[in-house]
PDB file of C-alpha atoms in Angstrom:
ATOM      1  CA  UNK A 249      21.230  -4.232 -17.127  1.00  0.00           C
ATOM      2  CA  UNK A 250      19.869  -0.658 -16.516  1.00  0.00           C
ATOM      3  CA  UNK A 251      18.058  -1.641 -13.653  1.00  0.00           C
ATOM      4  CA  UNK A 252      20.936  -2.962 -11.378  1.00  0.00           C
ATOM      5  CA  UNK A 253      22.820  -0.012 -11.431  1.00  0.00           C
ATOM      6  CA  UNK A 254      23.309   1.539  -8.311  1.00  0.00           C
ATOM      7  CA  UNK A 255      21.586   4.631  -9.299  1.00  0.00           C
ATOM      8  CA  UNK A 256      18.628   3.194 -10.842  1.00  0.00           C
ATOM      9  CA  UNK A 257      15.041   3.702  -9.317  1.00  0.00           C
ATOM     10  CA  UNK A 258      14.539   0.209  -9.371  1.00  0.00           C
ATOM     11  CA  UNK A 259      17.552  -0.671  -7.237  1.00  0.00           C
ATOM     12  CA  UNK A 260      16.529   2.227  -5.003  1.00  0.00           C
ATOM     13  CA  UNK A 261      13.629   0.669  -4.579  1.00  0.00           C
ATOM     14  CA  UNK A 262      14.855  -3.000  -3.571  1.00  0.00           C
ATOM     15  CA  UNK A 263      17.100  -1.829  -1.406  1.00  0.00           C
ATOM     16  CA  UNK A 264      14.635  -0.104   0.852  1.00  0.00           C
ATOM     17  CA  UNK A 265      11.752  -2.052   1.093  1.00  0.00           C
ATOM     18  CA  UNK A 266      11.485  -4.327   4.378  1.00  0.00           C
ATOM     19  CA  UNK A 267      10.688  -7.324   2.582  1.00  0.00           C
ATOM     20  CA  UNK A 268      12.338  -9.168  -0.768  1.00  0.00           C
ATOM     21  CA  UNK A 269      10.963  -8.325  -3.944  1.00  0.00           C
ATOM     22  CA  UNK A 270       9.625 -10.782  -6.702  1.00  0.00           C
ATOM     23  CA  UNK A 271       9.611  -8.155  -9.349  1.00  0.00           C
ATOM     24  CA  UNK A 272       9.462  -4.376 -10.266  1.00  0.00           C
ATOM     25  CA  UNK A 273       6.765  -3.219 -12.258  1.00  0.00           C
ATOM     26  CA  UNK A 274       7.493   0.387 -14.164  1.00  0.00           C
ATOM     27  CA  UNK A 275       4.600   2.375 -15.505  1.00  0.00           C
ATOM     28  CA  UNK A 276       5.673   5.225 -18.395  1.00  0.00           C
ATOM     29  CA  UNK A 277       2.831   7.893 -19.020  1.00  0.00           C
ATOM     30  CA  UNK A 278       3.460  10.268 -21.751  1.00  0.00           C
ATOM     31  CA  UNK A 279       1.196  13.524 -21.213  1.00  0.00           C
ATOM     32  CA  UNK A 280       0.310  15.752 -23.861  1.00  0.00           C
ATOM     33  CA  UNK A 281       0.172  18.630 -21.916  1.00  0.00           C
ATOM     34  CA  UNK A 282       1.714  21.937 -23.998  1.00  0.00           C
ATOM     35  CA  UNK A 283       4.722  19.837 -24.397  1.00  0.00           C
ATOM     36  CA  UNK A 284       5.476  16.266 -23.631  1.00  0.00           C
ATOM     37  CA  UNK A 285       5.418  14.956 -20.113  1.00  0.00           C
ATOM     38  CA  UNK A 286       6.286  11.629 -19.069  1.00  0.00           C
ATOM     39  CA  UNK A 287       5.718  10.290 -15.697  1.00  0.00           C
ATOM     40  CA  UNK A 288       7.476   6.900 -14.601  1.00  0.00           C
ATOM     41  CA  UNK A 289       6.397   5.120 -11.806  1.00  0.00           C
ATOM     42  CA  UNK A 290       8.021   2.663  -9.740  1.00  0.00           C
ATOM     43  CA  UNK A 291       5.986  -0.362  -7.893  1.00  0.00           C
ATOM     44  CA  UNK A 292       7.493  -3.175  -6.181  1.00  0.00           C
ATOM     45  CA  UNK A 293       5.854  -6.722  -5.662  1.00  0.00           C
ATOM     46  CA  UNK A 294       6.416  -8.272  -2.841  1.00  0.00           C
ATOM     47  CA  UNK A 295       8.138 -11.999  -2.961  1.00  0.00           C
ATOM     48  CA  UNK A 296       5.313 -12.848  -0.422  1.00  0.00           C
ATOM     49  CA  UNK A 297       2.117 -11.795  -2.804  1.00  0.00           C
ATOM     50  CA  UNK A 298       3.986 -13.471  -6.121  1.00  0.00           C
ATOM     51  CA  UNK A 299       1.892 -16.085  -6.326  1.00  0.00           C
ATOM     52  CA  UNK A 300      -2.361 -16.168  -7.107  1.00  0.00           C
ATOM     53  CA  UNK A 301      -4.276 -15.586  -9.525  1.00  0.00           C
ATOM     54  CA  UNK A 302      -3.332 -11.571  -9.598  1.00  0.00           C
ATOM     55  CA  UNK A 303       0.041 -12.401  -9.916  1.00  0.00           C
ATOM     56  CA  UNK A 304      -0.233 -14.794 -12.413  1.00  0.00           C
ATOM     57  CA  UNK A 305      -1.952 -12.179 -14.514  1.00  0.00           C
ATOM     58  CA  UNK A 306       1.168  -9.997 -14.086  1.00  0.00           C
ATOM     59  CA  UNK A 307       3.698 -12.373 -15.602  1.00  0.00           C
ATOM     60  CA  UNK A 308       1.166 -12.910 -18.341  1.00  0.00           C
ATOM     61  CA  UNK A 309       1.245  -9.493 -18.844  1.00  0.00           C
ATOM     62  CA  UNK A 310       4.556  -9.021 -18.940  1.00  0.00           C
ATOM     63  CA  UNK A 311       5.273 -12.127 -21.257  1.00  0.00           C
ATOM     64  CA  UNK A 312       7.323 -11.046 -24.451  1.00  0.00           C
ATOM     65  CA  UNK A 313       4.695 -13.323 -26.046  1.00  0.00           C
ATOM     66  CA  UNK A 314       1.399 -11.701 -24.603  1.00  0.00           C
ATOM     67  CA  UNK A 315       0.309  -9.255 -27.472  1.00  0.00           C
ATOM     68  CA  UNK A 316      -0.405  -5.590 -27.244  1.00  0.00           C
ATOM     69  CA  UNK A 317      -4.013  -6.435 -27.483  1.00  0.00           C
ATOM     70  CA  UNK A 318      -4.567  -8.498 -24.885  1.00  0.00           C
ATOM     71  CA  UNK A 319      -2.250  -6.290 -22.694  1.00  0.00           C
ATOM     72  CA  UNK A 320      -4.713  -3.220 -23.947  1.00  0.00           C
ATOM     73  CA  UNK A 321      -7.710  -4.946 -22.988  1.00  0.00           C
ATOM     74  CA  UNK A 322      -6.968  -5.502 -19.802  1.00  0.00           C
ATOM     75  CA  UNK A 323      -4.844  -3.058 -18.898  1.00  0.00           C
ATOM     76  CA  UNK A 324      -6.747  -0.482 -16.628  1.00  0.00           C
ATOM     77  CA  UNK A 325      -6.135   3.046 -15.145  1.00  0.00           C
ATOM     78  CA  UNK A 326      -8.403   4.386 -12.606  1.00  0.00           C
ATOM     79  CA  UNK A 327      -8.120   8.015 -12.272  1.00  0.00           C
ATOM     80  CA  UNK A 328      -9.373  10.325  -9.293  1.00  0.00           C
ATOM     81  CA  UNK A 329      -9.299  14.444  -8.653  1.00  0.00           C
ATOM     82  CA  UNK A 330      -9.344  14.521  -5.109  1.00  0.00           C
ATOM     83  CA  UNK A 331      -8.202  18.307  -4.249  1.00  0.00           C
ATOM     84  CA  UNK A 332      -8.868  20.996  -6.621  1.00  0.00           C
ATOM     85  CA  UNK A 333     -12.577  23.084  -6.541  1.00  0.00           C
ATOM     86  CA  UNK A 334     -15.583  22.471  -7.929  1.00  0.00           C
ATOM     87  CA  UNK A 335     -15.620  23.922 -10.757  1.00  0.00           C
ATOM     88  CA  UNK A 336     -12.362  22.335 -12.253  1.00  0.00           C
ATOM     89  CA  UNK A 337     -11.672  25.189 -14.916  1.00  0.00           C
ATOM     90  CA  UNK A 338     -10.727  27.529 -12.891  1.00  0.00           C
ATOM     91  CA  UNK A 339      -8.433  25.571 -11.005  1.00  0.00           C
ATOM     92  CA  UNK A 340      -4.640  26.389 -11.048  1.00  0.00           C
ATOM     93  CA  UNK A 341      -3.510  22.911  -9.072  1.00  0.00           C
ATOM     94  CA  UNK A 342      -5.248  19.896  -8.059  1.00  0.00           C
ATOM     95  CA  UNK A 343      -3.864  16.633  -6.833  1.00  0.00           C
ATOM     96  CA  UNK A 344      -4.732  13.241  -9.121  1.00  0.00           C
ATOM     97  CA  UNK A 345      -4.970   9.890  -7.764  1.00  0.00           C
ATOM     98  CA  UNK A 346      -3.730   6.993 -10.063  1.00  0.00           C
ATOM     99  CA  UNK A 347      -4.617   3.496  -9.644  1.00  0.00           C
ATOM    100  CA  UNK A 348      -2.757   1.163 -12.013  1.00  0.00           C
ATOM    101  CA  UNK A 349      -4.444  -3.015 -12.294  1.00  0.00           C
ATOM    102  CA  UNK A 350      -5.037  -5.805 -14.836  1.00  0.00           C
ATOM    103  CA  UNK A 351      -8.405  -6.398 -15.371  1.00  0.00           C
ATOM    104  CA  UNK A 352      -9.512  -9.893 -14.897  1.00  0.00           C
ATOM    105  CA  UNK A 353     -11.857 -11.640 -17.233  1.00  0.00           C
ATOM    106  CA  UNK A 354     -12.693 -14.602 -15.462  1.00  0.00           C
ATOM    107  CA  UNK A 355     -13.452 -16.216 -12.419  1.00  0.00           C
ATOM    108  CA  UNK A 356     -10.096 -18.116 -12.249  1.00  0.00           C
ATOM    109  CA  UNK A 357      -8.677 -15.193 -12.628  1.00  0.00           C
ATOM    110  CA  UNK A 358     -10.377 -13.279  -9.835  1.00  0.00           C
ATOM    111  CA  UNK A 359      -9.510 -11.756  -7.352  1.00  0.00           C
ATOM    112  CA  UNK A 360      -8.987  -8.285  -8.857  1.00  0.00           C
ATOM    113  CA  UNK A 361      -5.272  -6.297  -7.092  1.00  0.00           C
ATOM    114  CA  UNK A 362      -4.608  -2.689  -7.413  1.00  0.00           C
ATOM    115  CA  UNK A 363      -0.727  -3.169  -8.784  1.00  0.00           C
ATOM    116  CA  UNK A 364       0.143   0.105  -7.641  1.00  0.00           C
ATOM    117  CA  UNK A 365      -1.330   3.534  -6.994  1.00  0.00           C
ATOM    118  CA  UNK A 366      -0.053   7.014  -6.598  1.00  0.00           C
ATOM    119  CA  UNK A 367      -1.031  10.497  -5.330  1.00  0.00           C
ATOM    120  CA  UNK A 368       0.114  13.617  -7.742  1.00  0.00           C
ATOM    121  CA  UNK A 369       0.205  16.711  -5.511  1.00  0.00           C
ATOM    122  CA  UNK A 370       0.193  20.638  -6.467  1.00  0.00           C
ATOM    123  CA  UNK A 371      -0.207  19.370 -10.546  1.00  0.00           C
ATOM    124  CA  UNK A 372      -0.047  22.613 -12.540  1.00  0.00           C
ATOM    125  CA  UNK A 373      -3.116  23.250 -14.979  1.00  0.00           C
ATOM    126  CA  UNK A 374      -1.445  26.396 -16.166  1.00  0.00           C
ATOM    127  CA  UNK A 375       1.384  24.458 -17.566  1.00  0.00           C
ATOM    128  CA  UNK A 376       0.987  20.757 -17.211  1.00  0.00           C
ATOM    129  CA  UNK A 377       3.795  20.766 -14.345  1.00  0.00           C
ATOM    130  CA  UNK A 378       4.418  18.325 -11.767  1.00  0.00           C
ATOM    131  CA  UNK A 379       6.129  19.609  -8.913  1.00  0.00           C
ATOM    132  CA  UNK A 380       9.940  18.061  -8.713  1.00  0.00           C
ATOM    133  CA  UNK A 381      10.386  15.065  -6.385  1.00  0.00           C
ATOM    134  CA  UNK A 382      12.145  16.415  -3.244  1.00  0.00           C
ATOM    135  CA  UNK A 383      13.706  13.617  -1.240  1.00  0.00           C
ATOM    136  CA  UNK A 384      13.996  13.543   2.481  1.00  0.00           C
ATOM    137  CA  UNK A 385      17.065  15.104   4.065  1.00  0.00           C
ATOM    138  CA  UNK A 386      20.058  13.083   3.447  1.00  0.00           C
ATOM    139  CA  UNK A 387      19.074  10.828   1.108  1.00  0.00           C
ATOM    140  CA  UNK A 388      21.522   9.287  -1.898  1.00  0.00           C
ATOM    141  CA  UNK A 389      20.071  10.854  -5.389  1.00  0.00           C
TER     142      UNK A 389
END
């Protein structure tokens, strides 16, 4: 499998956390910005938060049988500028702040989890760039 190679984010990820994980959920987003970018983003969950309502909604969303509807509906992306100036056209960088969660839609299924969230630094307006990752000294690639 892709994700047990040595190499592989996800495996990178296990290996450093502190505590097991249950699972490792991977978010692609294409960007139409000039070009094509695609972000992929890496969250762990944590073998002690795998159970609940919040994590039940996980596994249904990632059921092979779940369709692309329900996952759709539910599905949610909350987006935030937090650096860049007020008037946002004449900005050159700004950083974004990306919350990723599954919207629940009942009470059994409350209460709602962030999954994951991430900061984007120094983003590029001119040219849809996002600065390369630069790992801390000595790290494995």
């Amino acid at each position: 499998a892709v994700g047990s190679r040595r190499s592989a984010p996800s495996h990178t990820l296990q290996q450093r956390t502190a505590s097991p994980l249950a699972s490792v959920f991977v978010v692609s987003l294409v960007i139409p910005a000039g070009g094509v970018l695609q972000l992929v983003l890496y969250f762990g969950v944590l073998a002690a938060a795998a159970s609940g309502p919040a994590h039940q909604l996980l596994r249904a969303f990632t059921a092979p049988e779940t369709s692309d509807a329900w996952r759709n509906g539910r599905f949610k992306i909350i987006p935030g500028v937090e650096a860049g100036p007020w008037i946002v056209r004449k900005a050159r960088h700004l950083a974004v702040d990306l919350a990723f969660l599954i919207e629940p839609q009942s009470a059994s299924e409350l209460a709602e989890r962030v999954l994951g969230c991430v900061r984007i630094s120094h983003v590029s307006l001119a040219n849809g760039l996002i600065p390369a990752y630069c790992g801390t000294e000595g790290e494995d690639e």
